[in-house]
C-alpha cells in the first residue's frame, strides 16, 4: 500500500463535517454524471441526509480524514455511506452504498479504506445485501466494487439525463 494510507484515518461522520461533506458532494453535482442531482446543495439542505446516518444501525456514514491537523481540524478526504435501498419494509435488509472522494483524493486507496470500515461496521447488522449503482463509464468505481466482491447484475440504459445527454447506470450486488 502507498505510504499515504498511514496518514488517513476513517471515523464515523459527525455534524461538524457537514460543510466539507457538502462541498465534496457538490463537486460531483456540478462537474460529473456520478450523481444525478443537478443543483448544488447548501449545507443546511444536506443536514437531514447527514442525520439519517447514525453511528449504529444499518445506515452509516464513514469519513476519511487526513491524519495531520490544519489548525483545529482535519481535512476530509472523502466519505462512504450505506443508505436504505428502497423505502418499502421488505427491503429493510438491503442497503445502497456509495463513496465520494475529494477531487484530489483519488488513486490513494482512500475508497478502499472507506469501504473496509463501512463493511466492517455493517458486519453485525441485519443486512443481507448491498447494492451500488455506478453511472457509466466509471472504471475506477467498477474496479473498487469488484475488489470488494460486488458482482454485476444489470444496467439501466439511459436512465438519467445530465449535461445534455443520457447516462446508463450499472448495478452491482454484494452478499453481506
N, CA and C atoms as an extended XYZ file, in Angstrom:
528
Properties=species:S:1:pos:R:3:atomname:S:1:resname:S:1:resid:I:1 pbc="F F F"
N         0.840       -1.195        0.000 N   UNK     1
C         0.000        0.000        0.000 CA  UNK     1
C         0.881        1.253        0.000 C   UNK     1
N         0.419        2.304       -0.644 N   UNK     2
C         1.184        3.546       -0.640 CA  UNK     2
C         1.305        4.120        0.766 C   UNK     2
N         2.342        4.901        0.992 N   UNK     3
C         2.582        5.458        2.323 CA  UNK     3
C         1.491        6.432        2.753 C   UNK     3
N         0.720        6.966        1.790 N   UNK     4
C        -0.328        7.918        2.151 CA  UNK     4
C        -1.357        7.296        3.106 C   UNK     4
N        -1.525        5.965        3.046 N   UNK     5
C        -2.518        5.297        3.876 CA  UNK     5
C        -2.281        5.537        5.362 C   UNK     5
N        -1.010        5.606        5.764 N   UNK     6
C        -0.706        5.741        7.178 CA  UNK     6
C        -1.207        7.071        7.740 C   UNK     6
N        -1.422        8.049        6.882 N   UNK     7
C        -1.856        9.356        7.350 CA  UNK     7
C        -3.364        9.549        7.261 C   UNK     7
N        -4.089        8.555        6.756 N   UNK     8
C        -5.536        8.667        6.605 CA  UNK     8
C        -6.211        7.885        7.712 C   UNK     8
N        -7.170        8.526        8.346 N   UNK     9
C        -7.970        7.878        9.383 CA  UNK     9
C        -9.422        7.848        8.932 C   UNK     9
N       -10.128        6.775        9.303 N   UNK    10
C       -11.545        6.661        8.987 CA  UNK    10
C       -12.313        6.633       10.297 C   UNK    10
N       -13.356        7.445       10.348 N   UNK    11
C       -14.170        7.550       11.563 CA  UNK    11
C       -15.620        7.786       11.156 C   UNK    11
N       -16.554        7.651       12.102 N   UNK    12
C       -17.948        7.997       11.785 CA  UNK    12
C       -18.075        9.486       11.460 C   UNK    12
N       -18.973        9.818       10.566 N   UNK    13
C       -19.250       11.213       10.253 CA  UNK    13
C       -19.987       11.877       11.398 C   UNK    13
N       -19.707       13.157       11.606 N   UNK    14
C       -20.356       13.930       12.665 CA  UNK    14
C       -20.891       15.236       12.065 C   UNK    14
N       -21.756       15.882       12.816 N   UNK    15
C       -22.425       17.075       12.310 CA  UNK    15
C       -21.458       18.176       11.885 C   UNK    15
N       -20.331       18.293       12.555 N   UNK    16
C       -19.372       19.342       12.188 CA  UNK    16
C       -18.703       19.069       10.829 C   UNK    16
N       -18.904       17.894       10.257 N   UNK    17
C       -18.372       17.559        8.930 CA  UNK    17
C       -19.262       18.075        7.801 C   UNK    17
N       -20.438       18.565        8.133 N   UNK    18
C       -21.454       18.849        7.124 CA  UNK    18
C       -20.965       19.763        6.004 C   UNK    18
N       -20.299       20.849        6.316 N   UNK    19
C       -19.850       21.772        5.257 CA  UNK    19
C       -18.895       21.078        4.290 C   UNK    19
N       -17.909       20.367        4.812 N   UNK    20
C       -16.924       19.701        3.957 CA  UNK    20
C       -17.564       18.588        3.137 C   UNK    20
N       -18.457       17.820        3.737 N   UNK    21
C       -19.136       16.751        3.002 CA  UNK    21
C       -20.000       17.324        1.888 C   UNK    21
N       -20.651       18.433        2.158 N   UNK    22
C       -21.471       19.088        1.144 CA  UNK    22
C       -20.602       19.603        0.010 C   UNK    22
N       -19.459       20.177        0.325 N   UNK    23
C       -18.538       20.651       -0.716 CA  UNK    23
C       -18.091       19.503       -1.624 C   UNK    23
N       -17.739       18.377       -1.036 N   UNK    24
C       -17.319       17.221       -1.834 CA  UNK    24
C       -18.458       16.782       -2.742 C   UNK    24
N       -19.647       16.618       -2.178 N   UNK    25
C       -20.779       16.162       -2.978 CA  UNK    25
C       -21.097       17.154       -4.096 C   UNK    25
N       -21.075       18.434       -3.773 N   UNK    26
C       -21.402       19.450       -4.785 CA  UNK    26
C       -20.421       19.441       -5.952 C   UNK    26
N       -19.190       19.061       -5.726 N   UNK    27
C       -18.247       18.916       -6.839 CA  UNK    27
C       -18.822       17.933       -7.866 C   UNK    27
N       -19.333       16.807       -7.387 N   UNK    28
C       -19.869       15.780       -8.286 CA  UNK    28
C       -21.187       16.217       -8.923 C   UNK    28
N       -21.963       17.015       -8.195 N   UNK    29
C       -23.198       17.565       -8.764 CA  UNK    29
C       -22.854       18.482       -9.938 C   UNK    29
N       -21.896       19.373       -9.742 N   UNK    30
C       -21.547       20.375      -10.763 CA  UNK    30
C       -20.741       19.811      -11.922 C   UNK    30
N       -19.834       18.886      -11.644 N   UNK    31
C       -18.799       18.520      -12.613 CA  UNK    31
C       -18.923       17.149      -13.255 C   UNK    31
N       -19.744       16.253      -12.713 N   UNK    32
C       -19.739       14.870      -13.202 CA  UNK    32
C       -21.156       14.310      -13.302 C   UNK    32
N       -21.310       13.204      -14.031 N   UNK    33
C       -22.582       12.489      -14.033 CA  UNK    33
C       -22.662       11.426      -12.938 C   UNK    33
N       -21.705       11.402      -12.027 N   UNK    34
C       -21.669       10.359      -10.996 CA  UNK    34
C       -22.904       10.405      -10.105 C   UNK    34
N       -23.396       11.596       -9.807 N   UNK    35
C       -24.684       11.718       -9.141 CA  UNK    35
C       -25.648       12.348      -10.134 C   UNK    35
N       -26.902       11.986      -10.042 N   UNK    36
C       -27.899       12.562      -10.937 CA  UNK    36
C       -28.563       13.791      -10.334 C   UNK    36
N       -28.098       14.241       -9.157 N   UNK    37
C       -28.514       15.565       -8.702 CA  UNK    37
C       -27.932       16.571       -9.675 C   UNK    37
N       -28.679       17.647       -9.935 N   UNK    38
C       -28.225       18.631      -10.925 CA  UNK    38
C       -28.041       20.028      -10.349 C   UNK    38
N       -28.481       20.250       -9.123 N   UNK    39
C       -28.369       21.560       -8.483 CA  UNK    39
C       -27.596       21.382       -7.177 C   UNK    39
N       -26.507       22.143       -6.975 N   UNK    40
C       -25.741       22.032       -5.729 CA  UNK    40
C       -26.618       22.324       -4.503 C   UNK    40
N       -26.201       21.765       -3.391 N   UNK    41
C       -26.919       21.894       -2.127 CA  UNK    41
C       -26.235       22.884       -1.204 C   UNK    41
N       -27.015       23.535       -0.375 N   UNK    42
C       -26.487       24.265        0.775 CA  UNK    42
C       -26.315       23.246        1.900 C   UNK    42
N       -25.355       23.459        2.789 N   UNK    43
C       -25.180       22.501        3.882 CA  UNK    43
C       -26.470       22.214        4.653 C   UNK    43
N       -27.256       23.239        4.934 N   UNK    44
C       -28.495       23.005        5.698 CA  UNK    44
C       -29.463       22.069        4.964 C   UNK    44
N       -29.430       22.095        3.640 N   UNK    45
C       -30.273       21.183        2.866 CA  UNK    45
C       -29.795       19.737        3.011 C   UNK    45
N       -28.534       19.555        3.287 N   UNK    46
C       -27.966       18.207        3.432 CA  UNK    46
C       -28.013       17.691        4.870 C   UNK    46
N       -28.387       18.550        5.822 N   UNK    47
C       -28.422       18.119        7.225 CA  UNK    47
C       -29.300       16.876        7.455 C   UNK    47
N       -30.519       16.789        6.901 N   UNK    48
C       -31.321       15.570        7.115 CA  UNK    48
C       -30.616       14.309        6.612 C   UNK    48
N       -29.907       14.430        5.488 N   UNK    49
C       -29.134       13.291        4.977 CA  UNK    49
C       -28.094       12.875        6.007 C   UNK    49
N       -27.321       13.826        6.519 N   UNK    50
C       -26.281       13.503        7.485 CA  UNK    50
C       -26.893       12.860        8.736 C   UNK    50
N       -27.970       13.426        9.234 N   UNK    51
C       -28.590       12.903       10.458 CA  UNK    51
C       -29.240       11.536       10.259 C   UNK    51
N       -29.486       11.139        9.016 N   UNK    52
C       -30.075        9.823        8.749 CA  UNK    52
C       -29.020        8.715        8.767 C   UNK    52
N       -27.787        9.051        9.102 N   UNK    53
C       -26.681        8.090        9.168 CA  UNK    53
C       -26.059        8.122       10.565 C   UNK    53
N       -26.697        7.483       11.551 N   UNK    54
C       -26.142        7.484       12.918 CA  UNK    54
C       -24.908        6.583       13.014 C   UNK    54
N       -24.290        6.562       14.187 N   UNK    55
C       -23.091        5.745       14.383 CA  UNK    55
C       -23.397        4.259       14.499 C   UNK    55
N       -24.664        3.894       14.673 N   UNK    56
C       -25.003        2.476       14.734 CA  UNK    56
C       -26.187        2.206       13.810 C   UNK    56
N       -26.489        0.931       13.613 N   UNK    57
C       -27.570        0.565       12.714 CA  UNK    57
C       -27.058        0.350       11.303 C   UNK    57
N       -27.957        0.034       10.388 N   UNK    58
C       -27.530       -0.319        9.029 CA  UNK    58
C       -27.179        0.868        8.140 C   UNK    58
N       -27.519        2.087        8.555 N   UNK    59
C       -27.289        3.253        7.701 CA  UNK    59
C       -26.168        4.090        8.310 C   UNK    59
N       -24.983        3.932        7.748 N   UNK    60
C       -23.777        4.508        8.326 CA  UNK    60
C       -23.161        5.552        7.411 C   UNK    60
N       -22.357        6.400        8.014 N   UNK    61
C       -21.546        7.390        7.311 CA  UNK    61
C       -20.131        7.282        7.855 C   UNK    61
N       -19.204        6.908        6.996 N   UNK    62
C       -17.792        6.833        7.360 CA  UNK    62
C       -17.056        7.947        6.618 C   UNK    62
N       -16.175        8.624        7.317 N   UNK    63
C       -15.449        9.763        6.777 CA  UNK    63
C       -13.953        9.478        6.860 C   UNK    63
N       -13.256        9.731        5.765 N   UNK    64
C       -11.789        9.625        5.752 CA  UNK    64
C       -11.212       11.018        5.951 C   UNK    64
N       -10.302       11.125        6.897 N   UNK    65
C        -9.667       12.422        7.178 CA  UNK    65
C        -8.159       12.277        7.086 C   UNK    65
N        -7.523       13.363        6.702 N   UNK    66
C        -6.075       13.439        6.708 CA  UNK    66
C        -5.641       13.390        8.167 C   UNK    66
N        -4.685       12.539        8.487 N   UNK    67
C        -4.252       12.360        9.873 CA  UNK    67
C        -3.545       13.548       10.481 C   UNK    67
N        -3.144       14.509        9.671 N   UNK    68
C        -2.494       15.695       10.204 CA  UNK    68
C        -3.512       16.811       10.390 C   UNK    68
N        -3.330       17.581       11.420 N   UNK    69
C        -4.255       18.682       11.716 CA  UNK    69
C        -3.828       19.942       10.992 C   UNK    69
N        -4.814       20.696       10.520 N   UNK    70
C        -4.597       22.027        9.956 CA  UNK    70
C        -5.387       22.970       10.849 C   UNK    70
N        -4.690       23.636       11.738 N   UNK    71
C        -5.386       24.429       12.752 CA  UNK    71
C        -6.034       23.470       13.732 C   UNK    71
N        -7.354       23.623       13.935 N   UNK    72
C        -8.078       22.760       14.865 CA  UNK    72
C        -8.822       21.634       14.170 C   UNK    72
N        -8.638       21.465       12.862 N   UNK    73
C        -9.433       20.465       12.155 CA  UNK    73
C        -8.566       19.609       11.236 C   UNK    73
N        -9.164       18.529       10.799 N   UNK    74
C        -8.545       17.624        9.849 CA  UNK    74
C        -9.284       17.744        8.519 C   UNK    74
N        -8.566       17.683        7.428 N   UNK    75
C        -9.182       17.784        6.106 CA  UNK    75
C        -9.921       16.489        5.778 C   UNK    75
N       -11.160       16.615        5.347 N   UNK    76
C       -11.943       15.453        4.942 CA  UNK    76
C       -11.581       15.110        3.504 C   UNK    76
N       -11.209       13.849        3.304 N   UNK    77
C       -10.762       13.366        2.005 CA  UNK    77
C       -11.864       12.635        1.240 C   UNK    77
N       -12.905       12.223        1.943 N   UNK    78
C       -13.998       11.506        1.296 CA  UNK    78
C       -14.895       10.855        2.314 C   UNK    78
N       -15.937       10.217        1.801 N   UNK    79
C       -16.874        9.537        2.694 CA  UNK    79
C       -17.558        8.383        1.977 C   UNK    79
N       -18.047        7.440        2.773 N   UNK    80
C       -18.819        6.303        2.283 CA  UNK    80
C       -20.075        6.200        3.124 C   UNK    80
N       -21.159        5.807        2.482 N   UNK    81
C       -22.421        5.634        3.205 CA  UNK    81
C       -23.086        4.318        2.845 C   UNK    81
N       -23.890        3.851        3.769 N   UNK    82
C       -24.899        2.825        3.491 CA  UNK    82
C       -26.226        3.487        3.812 C   UNK    82
N       -27.161        3.362        2.889 N   UNK    83
C       -28.457        4.034        2.998 CA  UNK    83
C       -29.552        3.045        2.647 C   UNK    83
N       -30.810        3.376        2.950 N   UNK    84
C       -31.891        2.471        2.557 CA  UNK    84
C       -31.876        2.221        1.051 C   UNK    84
N       -32.058        0.968        0.664 N   UNK    85
C       -32.109        0.626       -0.756 CA  UNK    85
C       -33.427        1.093       -1.371 C   UNK    85
N       -34.505        0.807       -0.726 N   UNK    86
C       -35.845        1.261       -1.128 CA  UNK    86
C       -36.645        1.467        0.154 C   UNK    86
N       -37.729        2.232        0.067 N   UNK    87
C       -38.494        2.614        1.253 CA  UNK    87
C       -39.417        1.512        1.774 C   UNK    87
N       -39.814        0.577        0.969 N   UNK    88
C       -40.778       -0.441        1.412 CA  UNK    88
C       -40.142       -1.381        2.430 C   UNK    88
N       -40.927       -1.822        3.445 N   UNK    89
C       -40.374       -2.593        4.563 CA  UNK    89
C       -39.619       -3.866        4.182 C   UNK    89
N       -40.035       -4.574        3.165 N   UNK    90
C       -39.364       -5.826        2.813 CA  UNK    90
C       -37.932       -5.609        2.335 C   UNK    90
N       -37.579       -4.373        1.968 N   UNK    91
C       -36.214       -4.060        1.544 CA  UNK    91
C       -35.292       -3.726        2.717 C   UNK    91
N       -35.769       -3.817        3.942 N   UNK    92
C       -35.004       -3.306        5.085 CA  UNK    92
C       -33.670       -4.008        5.308 C   UNK    92
N       -33.478       -5.213        4.777 N   UNK    93
C       -32.196       -5.898        4.947 CA  UNK    93
C       -31.250       -5.666        3.769 C   UNK    93
N       -31.591       -4.720        2.915 N   UNK    94
C       -30.725       -4.331        1.801 CA  UNK    94
C       -30.330       -2.866        1.974 C   UNK    94
N       -29.098       -2.551        1.596 N   UNK    95
C       -28.625       -1.171        1.649 CA  UNK    95
C       -28.027       -0.799        0.299 C   UNK    95
N       -28.054        0.494        0.002 N   UNK    96
C       -27.328        1.021       -1.136 CA  UNK    96
C       -26.090        1.718       -0.587 C   UNK    96
N       -24.944        1.437       -1.177 N   UNK    97
C       -23.699        2.012       -0.692 CA  UNK    97
C       -23.100        2.917       -1.763 C   UNK    97
N       -22.329        3.885       -1.292 N   UNK    98
C       -21.682        4.815       -2.211 CA  UNK    98
C       -20.465        5.430       -1.558 C   UNK    98
N       -19.577        5.922       -2.412 N   UNK    99
C       -18.367        6.618       -1.961 CA  UNK    99
C       -18.219        7.894       -2.779 C   UNK    99
N       -17.828        8.971       -2.094 N   UNK   100
C       -17.453       10.217       -2.765 CA  UNK   100
C       -16.124       10.665       -2.181 C   UNK   100
N       -15.174       10.973       -3.052 N   UNK   101
C       -13.858       11.430       -2.617 CA  UNK   101
C       -13.659       12.888       -3.003 C   UNK   101
N       -12.861       13.594       -2.214 N   UNK   102
C       -12.455       14.943       -2.606 CA  UNK   102
C       -11.796       14.841       -3.979 C   UNK   102
N       -11.951       15.856       -4.822 N   UNK   103
C       -11.451       15.763       -6.202 CA  UNK   103
C        -9.972       15.388       -6.327 C   UNK   103
N        -9.156       15.749       -5.362 N   UNK   104
C        -7.727       15.442       -5.440 CA  UNK   104
C        -7.330       14.222       -4.601 C   UNK   104
N        -8.302       13.444       -4.131 N   UNK   105
C        -8.003       12.341       -3.222 CA  UNK   105
C        -8.055       10.966       -3.893 C   UNK   105
N        -8.369       10.904       -5.162 N   UNK   106
C        -8.455        9.621       -5.848 CA  UNK   106
C        -7.098        8.974       -6.042 C   UNK   106
N        -7.101        7.661       -6.235 N   UNK   107
C        -5.886        6.932       -6.534 CA  UNK   107
C        -4.949        6.713       -5.372 C   UNK   107
N        -5.403        6.981       -4.162 N   UNK   108
C        -4.561        6.819       -2.961 CA  UNK   108
C        -5.022        5.678       -2.070 C   UNK   108
N        -6.046        4.939       -2.487 N   UNK   109
C        -6.560        3.840       -1.673 CA  UNK   109
C        -7.562        4.279       -0.625 C   UNK   109
N        -8.011        5.515       -0.682 N   UNK   110
C        -8.947        6.027        0.321 CA  UNK   110
C       -10.310        5.354        0.182 C   UNK   110
N       -10.749        5.114       -1.051 N   UNK   111
C       -12.008        4.396       -1.252 CA  UNK   111
C       -11.966        3.015       -0.629 C   UNK   111
N       -10.838        2.343       -0.770 N   UNK   112
C       -10.669        1.016       -0.168 CA  UNK   112
C       -10.764        1.101        1.353 C   UNK   112
N       -10.089        2.080        1.949 N   UNK   113
C       -10.152        2.244        3.408 CA  UNK   113
C       -11.584        2.525        3.866 C   UNK   113
N       -12.289        3.371        3.117 N   UNK   114
C       -13.662        3.710        3.490 CA  UNK   114
C       -14.579        2.494        3.412 C   UNK   114
N       -14.516        1.751        2.300 N   UNK   115
C       -15.395        0.581        2.179 CA  UNK   115
C       -15.032       -0.491        3.205 C   UNK   115
N       -13.747       -0.681        3.477 N   UNK   116
C       -13.352       -1.655        4.507 CA  UNK   116
C       -13.996       -1.294        5.845 C   UNK   116
N       -13.909       -0.042        6.234 N   UNK   117
C       -14.502        0.399        7.505 CA  UNK   117
C       -16.026        0.287        7.465 C   UNK   117
N       -16.636        0.665        6.358 N   UNK   118
C       -18.093        0.592        6.249 CA  UNK   118
C       -18.572       -0.847        6.378 C   UNK   118
N       -17.981       -1.767        5.634 N   UNK   119
C       -18.442       -3.157        5.668 CA  UNK   119
C       -18.139       -3.821        7.007 C   UNK   119
N       -17.041       -3.441        7.641 N   UNK   120
C       -16.773       -3.951        8.994 CA  UNK   120
C       -17.851       -3.476        9.961 C   UNK   120
N       -18.293       -2.240        9.833 N   UNK   121
C       -19.308       -1.711       10.749 CA  UNK   121
C       -20.675       -2.344       10.498 C   UNK   121
N       -20.895       -2.852        9.298 N   UNK   122
C       -22.181       -3.484        8.980 CA  UNK   122
C       -22.202       -4.984        9.308 C   UNK   122
N       -21.059       -5.550        9.664 N   UNK   123
C       -20.943       -6.998        9.845 CA  UNK   123
C       -21.933       -7.556       10.864 C   UNK   123
N       -22.239       -6.826       11.915 N   UNK   124
C       -23.149       -7.324       12.951 CA  UNK   124
C       -24.577       -6.802       12.798 C   UNK   124
N       -24.850       -6.124       11.704 N   UNK   125
C       -26.193       -5.598       11.453 CA  UNK   125
C       -27.017       -6.615       10.664 C   UNK   125
N       -28.321       -6.473       10.721 N   UNK   126
C       -29.229       -7.340        9.974 CA  UNK   126
C       -29.335       -6.828        8.533 C   UNK   126
N       -28.224       -6.963        7.819 N   UNK   127
C       -28.158       -6.533        6.428 CA  UNK   127
C       -27.718       -7.736        5.596 C   UNK   127
N       -28.484       -8.043        4.570 N   UNK   128
C       -28.263       -9.229        3.750 CA  UNK   128
C       -27.555       -8.919        2.431 C   UNK   128
N       -27.842       -7.764        1.840 N   UNK   129
C       -27.271       -7.397        0.540 CA  UNK   129
C       -26.926       -5.912        0.503 C   UNK   129
N       -25.860       -5.606       -0.226 N   UNK   130
C       -25.512       -4.218       -0.512 CA  UNK   130
C       -25.577       -4.040       -2.025 C   UNK   130
N       -26.088       -2.898       -2.457 N   UNK   131
C       -26.217       -2.572       -3.878 CA  UNK   131
C       -25.496       -1.265       -4.157 C   UNK   131
N       -24.943       -1.179       -5.357 N   UNK   132
C       -24.278        0.050       -5.787 CA  UNK   132
C       -24.660        0.314       -7.233 C   UNK   132
N       -25.133        1.525       -7.503 N   UNK   133
C       -25.404        1.966       -8.863 CA  UNK   133
C       -24.253        2.843       -9.321 C   UNK   133
N       -23.669        2.512      -10.470 N   UNK   134
C       -22.496        3.234      -10.960 CA  UNK   134
C       -22.823        3.832      -12.326 C   UNK   134
N       -22.913        5.168      -12.382 N   UNK   135
C       -23.122        5.834      -13.668 CA  UNK   135
C       -21.946        5.493      -14.578 C   UNK   135
N       -22.262        5.173      -15.825 N   UNK   136
C       -21.243        4.720      -16.775 CA  UNK   136
C       -20.832        5.813      -17.742 C   UNK   136
N       -19.560        5.856      -18.087 N   UNK   137
C       -18.480        4.971      -17.652 CA  UNK   137
C       -17.850        5.465      -16.349 C   UNK   137
N       -17.358        4.538      -15.547 N   UNK   138
C       -16.644        4.871      -14.316 CA  UNK   138
C       -15.810        3.651      -13.918 C   UNK   138
N       -14.697        3.452      -14.619 N   UNK   139
C       -13.868        2.270      -14.411 CA  UNK   139
C       -13.302        2.184      -12.998 C   UNK   139
N       -12.926        3.314      -12.411 N   UNK   140
C       -12.350        3.282      -11.059 CA  UNK   140
C       -13.369        2.753      -10.057 C   UNK   140
N       -14.607        3.215      -10.148 N   UNK   141
C       -15.642        2.748       -9.223 CA  UNK   141
C       -15.969        1.281       -9.479 C   UNK   141
N       -16.036        0.885      -10.732 N   UNK   142
C       -16.305       -0.516      -11.061 CA  UNK   142
C       -15.223       -1.404      -10.467 C   UNK   142
N       -13.959       -1.038      -10.624 N   UNK   143
C       -12.849       -1.840      -10.069 CA  UNK   143
C       -12.946       -1.919       -8.546 C   UNK   143
N       -13.239       -0.793       -7.904 N   UNK   144
C       -13.345       -0.790       -6.445 CA  UNK   144
C       -14.440       -1.750       -5.983 C   UNK   144
N       -15.605       -1.661       -6.594 N   UNK   145
C       -16.710       -2.526       -6.177 CA  UNK   145
C       -16.396       -4.000       -6.434 C   UNK   145
N       -15.802       -4.305       -7.567 N   UNK   146
C       -15.445       -5.698       -7.850 CA  UNK   146
C       -14.406       -6.212       -6.861 C   UNK   146
N       -13.465       -5.357       -6.453 N   UNK   147
C       -12.474       -5.755       -5.442 CA  UNK   147
C       -13.144       -6.139       -4.132 C   UNK   147
N       -14.263       -5.517       -3.831 N   UNK   148
C       -14.981       -5.821       -2.593 CA  UNK   148
C       -16.031       -6.911       -2.767 C   UNK   148
N       -15.990       -7.619       -3.867 N   UNK   149
C       -16.862       -8.769       -4.057 CA  UNK   149
C       -18.222       -8.452       -4.642 C   UNK   149
N       -18.419       -7.244       -5.135 N   UNK   150
C       -19.674       -6.936       -5.816 CA  UNK   150
C       -19.676       -7.641       -7.164 C   UNK   150
N       -20.852       -8.094       -7.576 N   UNK   151
C       -20.987       -8.689       -8.908 CA  UNK   151
C       -21.991       -7.884       -9.705 C   UNK   151
N       -21.725       -7.776      -10.970 N   UNK   152
C       -22.584       -7.042      -11.889 CA  UNK   152
C       -23.918       -7.764      -12.027 C   UNK   152
N       -25.032       -7.020      -11.901 N   UNK   153
C       -26.354       -7.643      -12.056 CA  UNK   153
C       -27.173       -7.056      -13.198 C   UNK   153
N       -26.780       -5.931      -13.754 N   UNK   154
C       -27.508       -5.381      -14.893 CA  UNK   154
C       -27.300       -3.888      -15.044 C   UNK   154
N       -27.780       -3.379      -16.169 N   UNK   155
C       -27.638       -1.952      -16.469 CA  UNK   155
C       -28.989       -1.355      -16.815 C   UNK   155
N       -29.278       -0.215      -16.214 N   UNK   156
C       -30.425        0.592      -16.626 CA  UNK   156
C       -29.904        1.508      -17.731 C   UNK   156
N       -30.393        1.320      -18.950 N   UNK   157
C       -29.921        2.092      -20.083 CA  UNK   157
C       -30.532        3.482      -20.130 C   UNK   157
N       -29.684        4.474      -20.307 N   UNK   158
C       -30.101        5.868      -20.458 CA  UNK   158
C       -31.157        6.272      -19.421 C   UNK   158
N       -30.913        5.920      -18.181 N   UNK   159
C       -31.878        6.136      -17.108 CA  UNK   159
C       -31.870        7.569      -16.568 C   UNK   159
N       -30.798        8.309      -16.801 N   UNK   160
C       -30.722        9.676      -16.314 CA  UNK   160
C       -30.190       10.614      -17.374 C   UNK   160
N       -30.643       11.863      -17.330 N   UNK   161
C       -30.149       12.870      -18.268 CA  UNK   161
C       -29.500       13.998      -17.479 C   UNK   161
N       -28.265       14.286      -17.844 N   UNK   162
C       -27.494       15.339      -17.206 CA  UNK   162
C       -26.475       15.843      -18.222 C   UNK   162
N       -26.196       17.141      -18.186 N   UNK   163
C       -25.250       17.759      -19.115 CA  UNK   163
C       -25.656       17.537      -20.572 C   UNK   163
N       -26.962       17.487      -20.820 N   UNK   164
C       -27.466       17.388      -22.177 CA  UNK   164
C       -27.347       16.025      -22.826 C   UNK   164
N       -27.094       14.992      -22.044 N   UNK   165
C       -27.040       13.642      -22.611 CA  UNK   165
C       -27.578       12.630      -21.618 C   UNK   165
N       -27.858       11.437      -22.105 N   UNK   166
C       -28.357       10.353      -21.267 CA  UNK   166
C       -27.200        9.493      -20.773 C   UNK   166
N       -27.387        8.944      -19.563 N   UNK   167
C       -26.359        8.121      -18.931 CA  UNK   167
C       -26.950        6.786      -18.499 C   UNK   167
N       -26.160        5.731      -18.667 N   UNK   168
C       -26.514        4.399      -18.168 CA  UNK   168
C       -26.043        4.279      -16.724 C   UNK   168
N       -26.716        3.412      -15.959 N   UNK   169
C       -26.266        3.079      -14.607 CA  UNK   169
C       -26.157        1.561      -14.506 C   UNK   169
N       -24.954        1.088      -14.221 N   UNK   170
C       -24.709       -0.343      -13.991 CA  UNK   170
C       -24.949       -0.625      -12.505 C   UNK   170
N       -25.617       -1.730      -12.226 N   UNK   171
C       -25.933       -2.100      -10.844 CA  UNK   171
C       -25.099       -3.304      -10.426 C   UNK   171
N       -24.593       -3.201       -9.204 N   UNK   172
C       -23.752       -4.239       -8.621 CA  UNK   172
C       -24.336       -4.652       -7.274 C   UNK   172
N       -24.110       -5.920       -6.919 N   UNK   173
C       -24.684       -6.501       -5.705 CA  UNK   173
C       -23.588       -7.238       -4.940 C   UNK   173
N       -23.682       -7.148       -3.614 N   UNK   174
C       -22.733       -7.853       -2.734 CA  UNK   174
C       -23.506       -8.534       -1.624 C   UNK   174
N       -23.228       -9.794       -1.411 N   UNK   175
C       -23.813      -10.516       -0.281 CA  UNK   175
C       -23.060      -10.132        0.981 C   UNK   175
N       -23.814       -9.837        2.039 N   UNK   176
C       -23.183       -9.478        3.317 CA  UNK   176
C       -23.410      -10.576        4.343 C   UNK   176
